[in-house]
């Protein structure tokens, strides 16, 4: 993963409410979230408004799907104490910032987002010629910017969304960060740091602005982060002063690159509900075993005595996720020599998957029996998220002249 900018150690990530999750979600997203929640200030949200961009004709399933998804987050190890878990539509400030950003976002920026035409092509059966579908990347940007998130965990195919968010933040700061007395206020803020730190700031600022010294910029950002005597507004002014612009109202986030998920589906394709090739986190152990036992294998192995090729077998992909080197060597040798059959080959995978799911399923069962506890976690998270979002919107309204006084 890449490093998080010094401006903030806050991370923002969300998932559309698809209901109960499967192993693809666990290996592709949740395991990463579990690690991040102990390193950064994390905001994880249910993107129910995003779900409406494609499922607006029948949104009736969204509330239950949202609840089921949060249960699986918690059961997998996401902590409501370590991270802020919330539902997007419960924080209406997202919609307000989306609206205000839409006033300054060029139409061409949205039309060039790679997924815009791709999704229209993939979902031909749905009418996606809507304002909401065109604007959903901007809503994603609002989701990120309203928490002033320093980083967004994404795969390489999603970096373009974060880059657009950076462009929008840059444009917003350029238009609205130019206070009439900006330099005077920045100089006043600098003096609050004390003589020694102010002098160091000036030296670093000069090295960056005159020589393009990136290391000086990073050190100066870290210096500002460590200052307890300045307000958040002062820090944002000094960040803008440092970079040669105006006040930084909406910090630019960075993509936090995550490794591509290696979790295949039962047929060797990407695990997806639309392909019908999933193992759900809450599948009954007997159902898990049945799904794995009936997985397709190397089509060349018609008889037990036929040698096979693990590289073309979906079961081998599961071994790559779950098996130790010793077991994988056993599979490679046994399959190619017909020394083991497909049923034998699948057994270590069955045992490993069931072992992984056992504690998740036990915790999910406990949480299902206490729905009010889950709702209380969601309610508390929504309140925390809204408090943070309100602070950002106070700044945004002020610089856009939408607040009196």
Short mmCIF file of C-alpha atoms in Angstrom, two decimals:
data_model
loop_
_atom_site.label_atom_id
_atom_site.label_comp_id
_atom_site.label_asym_id
_atom_site.label_seq_id
_atom_site.Cartn_x
_atom_site.Cartn_y
_atom_site.Cartn_z
CA UNK A 1 0.00 0.00 0.00
CA UNK A 2 1.13 3.56 -0.63
CA UNK A 3 1.69 6.03 2.20
CA UNK A 4 -1.01 8.41 3.42
CA UNK A 5 -0.40 12.16 2.99
CA UNK A 6 0.59 13.98 6.17
CA UNK A 7 -2.45 16.29 5.89
CA UNK A 8 -4.58 13.66 7.61
CA UNK A 9 -4.48 10.04 8.67
CA UNK A 10 -8.16 9.60 7.87
CA UNK A 11 -9.26 6.83 5.50
CA UNK A 12 -12.65 6.62 3.75
CA UNK A 13 -14.12 3.58 2.02
CA UNK A 14 -17.60 2.29 1.24
CA UNK A 15 -19.54 -0.60 -0.26
CA UNK A 16 -22.86 -0.74 -2.05
CA UNK A 17 -25.47 -2.65 -0.02
CA UNK A 18 -25.58 -6.03 -1.74
CA UNK A 19 -26.84 -7.98 1.27
CA UNK A 20 -24.95 -10.90 2.80
CA UNK A 21 -21.32 -10.92 1.71
CA UNK A 22 -19.17 -13.70 0.25
CA UNK A 23 -15.53 -14.76 0.35
CA UNK A 24 -14.69 -12.39 -2.52
CA UNK A 25 -15.75 -9.43 -0.37
CA UNK A 26 -13.84 -10.82 2.61
CA UNK A 27 -10.53 -11.31 0.81
CA UNK A 28 -10.91 -8.33 -1.52
CA UNK A 29 -12.10 -5.64 0.91
CA UNK A 30 -12.77 -6.63 4.51
CA UNK A 31 -9.34 -8.07 5.36
CA UNK A 32 -7.82 -4.80 4.19
CA UNK A 33 -10.29 -2.75 6.25
CA UNK A 34 -9.51 -4.86 9.34
CA UNK A 35 -5.83 -3.95 8.99
CA UNK A 36 -6.49 -0.26 8.22
CA UNK A 37 -8.79 0.33 11.20
CA UNK A 38 -5.84 -0.20 13.57
CA UNK A 39 -3.50 2.13 11.64
CA UNK A 40 -5.74 5.07 10.65
CA UNK A 41 -8.90 6.92 11.58
CA UNK A 42 -11.32 4.98 9.38
CA UNK A 43 -14.77 5.83 8.08
CA UNK A 44 -16.52 2.85 6.43
CA UNK A 45 -19.96 3.43 4.96
CA UNK A 46 -22.92 1.73 3.32
CA UNK A 47 -23.29 3.46 -0.06
CA UNK A 48 -27.08 3.24 -0.32
CA UNK A 49 -27.42 6.39 -2.45
CA UNK A 50 -24.93 4.88 -4.89
CA UNK A 51 -27.14 1.78 -5.08
CA UNK A 52 -29.97 4.00 -6.30
CA UNK A 53 -27.97 5.06 -9.37
CA UNK A 54 -28.59 1.63 -10.90
CA UNK A 55 -31.43 0.16 -8.78
CA UNK A 56 -33.74 3.16 -8.50
CA UNK A 57 -36.75 1.29 -9.93
CA UNK A 58 -36.97 -1.07 -6.94
CA UNK A 59 -35.10 0.16 -3.85
CA UNK A 60 -37.20 -1.93 -1.44
CA UNK A 61 -34.39 -4.40 -0.75
CA UNK A 62 -31.79 -1.76 0.19
CA UNK A 63 -32.60 -1.39 3.96
CA UNK A 64 -32.35 -5.13 4.70
CA UNK A 65 -29.33 -5.52 2.43
CA UNK A 66 -27.63 -2.67 4.30
CA UNK A 67 -28.29 -4.28 7.68
CA UNK A 68 -27.09 -7.72 6.51
CA UNK A 69 -23.92 -6.20 5.10
CA UNK A 70 -23.06 -4.42 8.36
CA UNK A 71 -23.60 -7.67 10.27
CA UNK A 72 -21.03 -9.34 8.02
CA UNK A 73 -18.61 -6.43 8.48
CA UNK A 74 -18.82 -6.79 12.25
CA UNK A 75 -18.67 -10.58 12.18
CA UNK A 76 -15.56 -10.46 10.01
CA UNK A 77 -13.66 -8.26 12.45
CA UNK A 78 -14.55 -4.66 11.62
CA UNK A 79 -14.87 -2.91 14.99
CA UNK A 80 -17.51 -0.25 15.66
CA UNK A 81 -15.14 1.06 18.32
CA UNK A 82 -12.05 1.28 16.11
CA UNK A 83 -13.80 2.60 12.97
CA UNK A 84 -16.83 4.78 12.23
CA UNK A 85 -19.49 2.68 10.48
CA UNK A 86 -22.37 4.59 8.95
CA UNK A 87 -25.04 4.71 6.25
CA UNK A 88 -24.55 7.32 3.53
CA UNK A 89 -28.16 8.52 3.37
CA UNK A 90 -28.18 9.13 7.13
CA UNK A 91 -25.63 11.91 6.61
CA UNK A 92 -27.48 14.36 4.31
CA UNK A 93 -24.43 16.65 4.17
CA UNK A 94 -23.08 14.26 1.49
CA UNK A 95 -25.93 15.35 -0.77
CA UNK A 96 -25.41 19.04 -0.01
CA UNK A 97 -21.70 18.88 -0.84
CA UNK A 98 -22.49 16.87 -3.98
CA UNK A 99 -24.89 19.62 -5.08
CA UNK A 100 -22.40 22.41 -4.37
CA UNK A 101 -19.54 20.61 -6.11
CA UNK A 102 -21.79 20.07 -9.13
CA UNK A 103 -21.86 23.86 -9.56
CA UNK A 104 -18.13 23.95 -10.34
CA UNK A 105 -17.50 20.54 -11.98
CA UNK A 106 -17.16 20.64 -15.79
CA UNK A 107 -19.51 18.21 -17.54
CA UNK A 108 -16.62 16.77 -19.55
CA UNK A 109 -14.90 15.54 -16.38
CA UNK A 110 -17.86 13.28 -15.63
CA UNK A 111 -18.33 12.06 -19.20
CA UNK A 112 -14.70 10.95 -19.44
CA UNK A 113 -14.80 8.72 -16.32
CA UNK A 114 -13.93 5.26 -17.75
CA UNK A 115 -16.66 3.39 -15.90
CA UNK A 116 -19.46 5.67 -17.21
CA UNK A 117 -19.73 4.09 -20.66
CA UNK A 118 -18.49 0.68 -19.48
CA UNK A 119 -21.33 0.33 -16.97
CA UNK A 120 -23.92 1.53 -19.48
CA UNK A 121 -22.69 -1.18 -21.83
CA UNK A 122 -22.70 -3.90 -19.14
CA UNK A 123 -26.13 -2.97 -17.76
CA UNK A 124 -27.99 -2.53 -21.04
CA UNK A 125 -31.19 -3.90 -19.52
CA UNK A 126 -31.39 -0.84 -17.23
CA UNK A 127 -32.12 2.75 -18.19
CA UNK A 128 -28.97 4.49 -17.02
CA UNK A 129 -29.37 7.66 -19.10
CA UNK A 130 -30.03 9.57 -15.88
CA UNK A 131 -28.52 12.61 -14.20
CA UNK A 132 -27.84 10.51 -11.08
CA UNK A 133 -25.82 7.89 -12.97
CA UNK A 134 -23.75 10.53 -14.75
CA UNK A 135 -23.11 12.27 -11.43
CA UNK A 136 -22.30 9.27 -9.25
CA UNK A 137 -18.50 9.78 -9.55
CA UNK A 138 -19.05 13.30 -8.20
CA UNK A 139 -21.08 11.87 -5.31
CA UNK A 140 -18.09 9.58 -4.66
CA UNK A 141 -15.89 12.67 -4.55
CA UNK A 142 -18.26 14.33 -2.08
CA UNK A 143 -18.14 11.18 0.08
CA UNK A 144 -14.35 11.50 0.29
CA UNK A 145 -13.97 15.26 0.55
CA UNK A 146 -16.61 15.79 3.23
CA UNK A 147 -14.40 13.83 5.67
CA UNK A 148 -11.19 15.46 4.39
CA UNK A 149 -9.90 11.92 3.92
CA UNK A 150 -6.20 11.69 3.22
CA UNK A 151 -6.47 8.29 1.58
CA UNK A 152 -8.95 6.05 -0.20
CA UNK A 153 -8.16 2.32 -0.47
CA UNK A 154 -8.70 1.31 -4.11
CA UNK A 155 -7.50 -1.14 -6.71
CA UNK A 156 -5.60 0.09 -9.75
CA UNK A 157 -8.79 0.15 -11.83
CA UNK A 158 -10.36 2.72 -9.47
CA UNK A 159 -7.47 5.20 -9.28
CA UNK A 160 -9.16 7.40 -11.92
CA UNK A 161 -12.00 8.13 -9.49
CA UNK A 162 -9.57 9.36 -6.84
CA UNK A 163 -7.68 11.42 -9.41
CA UNK A 164 -10.91 13.15 -10.41
CA UNK A 165 -11.59 13.88 -6.74
CA UNK A 166 -8.15 15.48 -6.49
CA UNK A 167 -8.94 17.67 -9.51
CA UNK A 168 -12.27 18.73 -8.02
CA UNK A 169 -10.64 19.59 -4.66
CA UNK A 170 -7.92 21.55 -6.49
CA UNK A 171 -10.51 23.49 -8.51
CA UNK A 172 -12.63 24.19 -5.41
CA UNK A 173 -9.62 25.44 -3.43
CA UNK A 174 -8.48 27.60 -6.34
CA UNK A 175 -11.88 29.27 -6.67
CA UNK A 176 -12.82 29.63 -2.99
CA UNK A 177 -9.52 29.55 -1.09
CA UNK A 178 -8.36 33.00 -2.16
CA UNK A 179 -9.20 35.08 0.91
CA UNK A 180 -8.59 38.84 0.40
CA UNK A 181 -6.11 38.93 3.31
CA UNK A 182 -4.82 35.40 2.82
CA UNK A 183 -1.09 36.12 3.16
CA UNK A 184 -1.56 38.28 6.26
CA UNK A 185 -3.65 35.55 7.91
CA UNK A 186 -1.10 32.89 6.95
CA UNK A 187 1.74 34.96 8.42
CA UNK A 188 -0.27 35.46 11.59
CA UNK A 189 -0.93 31.70 11.81
CA UNK A 190 2.77 30.99 11.28
CA UNK A 191 3.75 33.17 14.26
CA UNK A 192 1.58 31.01 16.55
CA UNK A 193 3.99 28.13 15.90
CA UNK A 194 6.82 29.89 17.74
CA UNK A 195 9.99 31.45 16.32
CA UNK A 196 11.94 28.23 15.82
CA UNK A 197 9.13 26.38 14.00
CA UNK A 198 8.17 29.47 11.98
CA UNK A 199 11.76 29.85 10.77
CA UNK A 200 11.89 26.15 9.85
CA UNK A 201 8.58 26.50 7.98
CA UNK A 202 9.96 29.45 5.97
CA UNK A 203 13.10 27.50 5.03
CA UNK A 204 11.10 24.45 3.92
CA UNK A 205 8.61 26.64 2.01
CA UNK A 206 11.48 28.36 0.17
CA UNK A 207 13.13 25.02 -0.71
CA UNK A 208 9.87 23.67 -2.11
CA UNK A 209 8.72 26.77 -4.00
CA UNK A 210 12.16 27.75 -5.38
CA UNK A 211 13.73 24.34 -5.97
CA UNK A 212 10.71 22.01 -6.23
CA UNK A 213 12.08 19.96 -3.32
CA UNK A 214 9.35 17.34 -2.67
CA UNK A 215 11.03 16.15 0.53
CA UNK A 216 10.86 19.72 1.91
CA UNK A 217 7.12 19.74 1.17
CA UNK A 218 6.61 16.45 3.03
CA UNK A 219 8.65 17.63 6.04
CA UNK A 220 6.74 20.92 6.15
CA UNK A 221 3.39 19.11 6.06
CA UNK A 222 4.54 16.88 8.94
CA UNK A 223 5.63 19.98 10.85
CA UNK A 224 2.16 21.50 10.48
CA UNK A 225 0.50 18.28 11.59
CA UNK A 226 2.53 18.31 14.79
CA UNK A 227 1.53 21.87 15.81
CA UNK A 228 -0.88 21.95 18.75
CA UNK A 229 -1.02 25.77 18.94
CA UNK A 230 -2.77 26.38 15.62
CA UNK A 231 -6.40 25.84 14.61
CA UNK A 232 -7.54 23.59 11.77
CA UNK A 233 -8.28 26.72 9.71
CA UNK A 234 -4.76 28.02 10.34
CA UNK A 235 -3.28 24.67 9.32
CA UNK A 236 -5.27 24.73 6.07
CA UNK A 237 -4.08 28.30 5.34
CA UNK A 238 -0.48 27.36 5.99
CA UNK A 239 -0.80 24.29 3.75
CA UNK A 240 -2.01 26.55 0.94
CA UNK A 241 0.71 29.12 1.72
CA UNK A 242 3.30 26.35 1.61
CA UNK A 243 2.13 25.10 -1.79
CA UNK A 244 1.87 28.59 -3.30
CA UNK A 245 -1.91 28.75 -3.51
CA UNK A 246 -4.80 29.79 -1.30
CA UNK A 247 -6.30 28.17 1.74
CA UNK A 248 -6.76 24.41 1.45
CA UNK A 249 -10.43 23.97 2.31
CA UNK A 250 -10.84 20.48 0.84
CA UNK A 251 -7.53 18.53 1.03
CA UNK A 252 -6.67 16.36 -1.96
CA UNK A 253 -6.88 12.63 -1.14
CA UNK A 254 -4.41 10.03 -2.35
CA UNK A 255 -5.22 6.53 -3.59
CA UNK A 256 -4.14 3.88 -1.09
CA UNK A 257 -3.38 1.06 -3.52
CA UNK A 258 -4.44 -2.39 -2.41
CA UNK A 259 -3.46 -5.70 -3.90
CA UNK A 260 -5.97 -7.18 -6.31
CA UNK A 261 -8.16 -9.81 -4.69
CA UNK A 262 -7.08 -13.35 -5.53
CA UNK A 263 -10.33 -14.95 -4.43
CA UNK A 264 -11.81 -16.85 -7.41
CA UNK A 265 -15.35 -18.07 -7.77
CA UNK A 266 -16.33 -21.73 -7.81
CA UNK A 267 -16.01 -21.76 -11.61
CA UNK A 268 -12.65 -19.99 -11.76
CA UNK A 269 -14.12 -16.61 -12.74
CA UNK A 270 -14.19 -13.63 -10.35
CA UNK A 271 -16.44 -14.46 -7.40
CA UNK A 272 -19.70 -12.57 -7.99
CA UNK A 273 -23.37 -13.03 -7.15
CA UNK A 274 -24.22 -12.28 -10.78
CA UNK A 275 -22.18 -15.34 -11.84
CA UNK A 276 -23.77 -17.61 -9.22
CA UNK A 277 -20.33 -18.85 -8.16
CA UNK A 278 -20.07 -17.61 -4.58
CA UNK A 279 -19.54 -18.99 -1.11
CA UNK A 280 -21.35 -16.68 1.30
CA UNK A 281 -19.78 -15.92 4.64
CA UNK A 282 -22.92 -17.24 6.34
CA UNK A 283 -23.43 -20.33 4.16
CA UNK A 284 -24.18 -23.40 6.27
CA UNK A 285 -21.02 -25.59 6.68
CA UNK A 286 -22.72 -28.44 4.83
CA UNK A 287 -23.59 -26.08 1.95
CA UNK A 288 -19.96 -24.88 1.84
CA UNK A 289 -18.77 -28.48 1.62
CA UNK A 290 -21.31 -29.35 -1.07
CA UNK A 291 -20.36 -26.31 -3.21
CA UNK A 292 -16.66 -27.15 -3.02
CA UNK A 293 -17.15 -30.89 -3.63
CA UNK A 294 -19.10 -30.19 -6.81
CA UNK A 295 -16.66 -27.60 -8.18
CA UNK A 296 -15.59 -28.17 -11.78
CA UNK A 297 -12.04 -29.46 -12.23
CA UNK A 298 -9.60 -29.98 -15.12
CA UNK A 299 -11.89 -31.18 -17.97
CA UNK A 300 -9.06 -33.42 -19.23
CA UNK A 301 -9.37 -35.62 -16.14
CA UNK A 302 -12.30 -37.73 -17.31
CA UNK A 303 -11.15 -40.79 -15.31
CA UNK A 304 -9.38 -41.05 -11.96
CA UNK A 305 -6.31 -42.44 -13.73
CA UNK A 306 -6.02 -39.49 -16.17
CA UNK A 307 -3.23 -37.01 -15.33
CA UNK A 308 -4.33 -33.40 -14.90
CA UNK A 309 -3.04 -29.84 -15.07
CA UNK A 310 -3.66 -27.73 -11.92
CA UNK A 311 -3.15 -24.50 -13.87
CA UNK A 312 -6.50 -24.96 -15.67
CA UNK A 313 -8.40 -26.16 -12.59
CA UNK A 314 -10.50 -23.78 -10.43
CA UNK A 315 -9.67 -25.87 -7.35
CA UNK A 316 -5.99 -25.00 -7.76
CA UNK A 317 -6.91 -21.29 -7.50
CA UNK A 318 -8.44 -22.03 -4.09
CA UNK A 319 -5.27 -23.86 -3.05
CA UNK A 320 -3.29 -20.74 -3.92
CA UNK A 321 -5.40 -18.77 -1.44
CA UNK A 322 -5.71 -21.34 1.34
CA UNK A 323 -2.94 -23.93 1.19
CA UNK A 324 0.61 -24.00 2.54
CA UNK A 325 3.54 -24.73 0.22
CA UNK A 326 3.66 -28.40 1.27
CA UNK A 327 0.02 -28.97 0.31
CA UNK A 328 0.43 -27.10 -2.99
CA UNK A 329 3.45 -29.27 -3.88
CA UNK A 330 1.37 -32.35 -3.06
CA UNK A 331 -1.39 -31.11 -5.38
CA UNK A 332 0.97 -30.30 -8.25
CA UNK A 333 2.70 -33.68 -8.10
CA UNK A 334 -0.40 -35.75 -7.37
CA UNK A 335 -2.59 -34.14 -10.03
CA UNK A 336 -0.02 -34.27 -12.83
CA UNK A 337 0.81 -37.92 -12.09
CA UNK A 338 -2.81 -38.96 -11.39
CA UNK A 339 -1.53 -39.96 -7.92
CA UNK A 340 -4.50 -38.23 -6.28
CA UNK A 341 -8.08 -37.81 -7.39
CA UNK A 342 -10.10 -34.60 -7.55
CA UNK A 343 -12.08 -35.50 -4.42
CA UNK A 344 -8.83 -35.89 -2.43
CA UNK A 345 -7.49 -32.65 -3.87
CA UNK A 346 -10.56 -30.70 -2.72
CA UNK A 347 -10.50 -31.89 0.91
CA UNK A 348 -7.77 -29.53 2.22
CA UNK A 349 -9.63 -26.60 0.62
CA UNK A 350 -12.91 -27.66 2.23
CA UNK A 351 -11.22 -27.91 5.64
CA UNK A 352 -9.49 -24.52 5.27
CA UNK A 353 -12.58 -22.62 4.10
CA UNK A 354 -14.74 -24.07 6.86
CA UNK A 355 -12.08 -23.23 9.46
CA UNK A 356 -11.88 -19.64 8.20
CA UNK A 357 -15.67 -19.20 8.23
CA UNK A 358 -16.30 -20.83 11.62
CA UNK A 359 -15.55 -17.79 13.87
CA UNK A 360 -17.21 -15.39 11.39
CA UNK A 361 -20.38 -17.46 11.37
CA UNK A 362 -20.44 -17.77 15.16
CA UNK A 363 -20.19 -14.00 15.55
CA UNK A 364 -22.78 -13.38 12.82
CA UNK A 365 -25.19 -15.70 14.60
CA UNK A 366 -24.69 -13.76 17.84
CA UNK A 367 -25.26 -10.43 16.09
CA UNK A 368 -28.35 -11.68 14.25
CA UNK A 369 -29.82 -12.50 17.65
CA UNK A 370 -29.15 -8.93 18.83
CA UNK A 371 -30.39 -6.66 16.01
CA UNK A 372 -30.78 -3.69 18.39
CA UNK A 373 -27.06 -3.90 19.20
CA UNK A 374 -26.20 -3.72 15.48
CA UNK A 375 -28.56 -0.78 15.02
CA UNK A 376 -26.96 1.01 17.97
CA UNK A 377 -23.53 0.62 16.34
CA UNK A 378 -24.95 2.07 13.11
CA UNK A 379 -26.71 4.93 14.91
CA UNK A 380 -23.58 5.90 16.84
CA UNK A 381 -21.49 5.75 13.67
CA UNK A 382 -23.97 7.92 11.77
CA UNK A 383 -23.84 10.55 14.52
CA UNK A 384 -20.04 10.58 14.56
CA UNK A 385 -19.89 10.80 10.78
CA UNK A 386 -22.45 13.59 10.71
CA UNK A 387 -20.54 15.63 13.30
CA UNK A 388 -17.45 15.51 11.08
CA UNK A 389 -19.44 16.24 7.92
CA UNK A 390 -21.09 19.26 9.54
CA UNK A 391 -17.69 20.77 10.35
CA UNK A 392 -16.64 20.52 6.71
CA UNK A 393 -19.90 21.99 5.47
CA UNK A 394 -19.52 24.98 7.82
CA UNK A 395 -16.26 25.80 6.02
CA UNK A 396 -17.73 25.13 2.57
CA UNK A 397 -20.81 27.29 3.15
CA UNK A 398 -18.66 30.09 4.53
CA UNK A 399 -16.27 30.29 1.58
CA UNK A 400 -19.18 29.99 -0.90
CA UNK A 401 -20.98 32.89 0.84
CA UNK A 402 -23.86 30.65 1.88
CA UNK A 403 -23.59 31.44 5.58
CA UNK A 404 -24.62 34.76 7.10
CA UNK A 405 -22.13 36.55 9.33
#
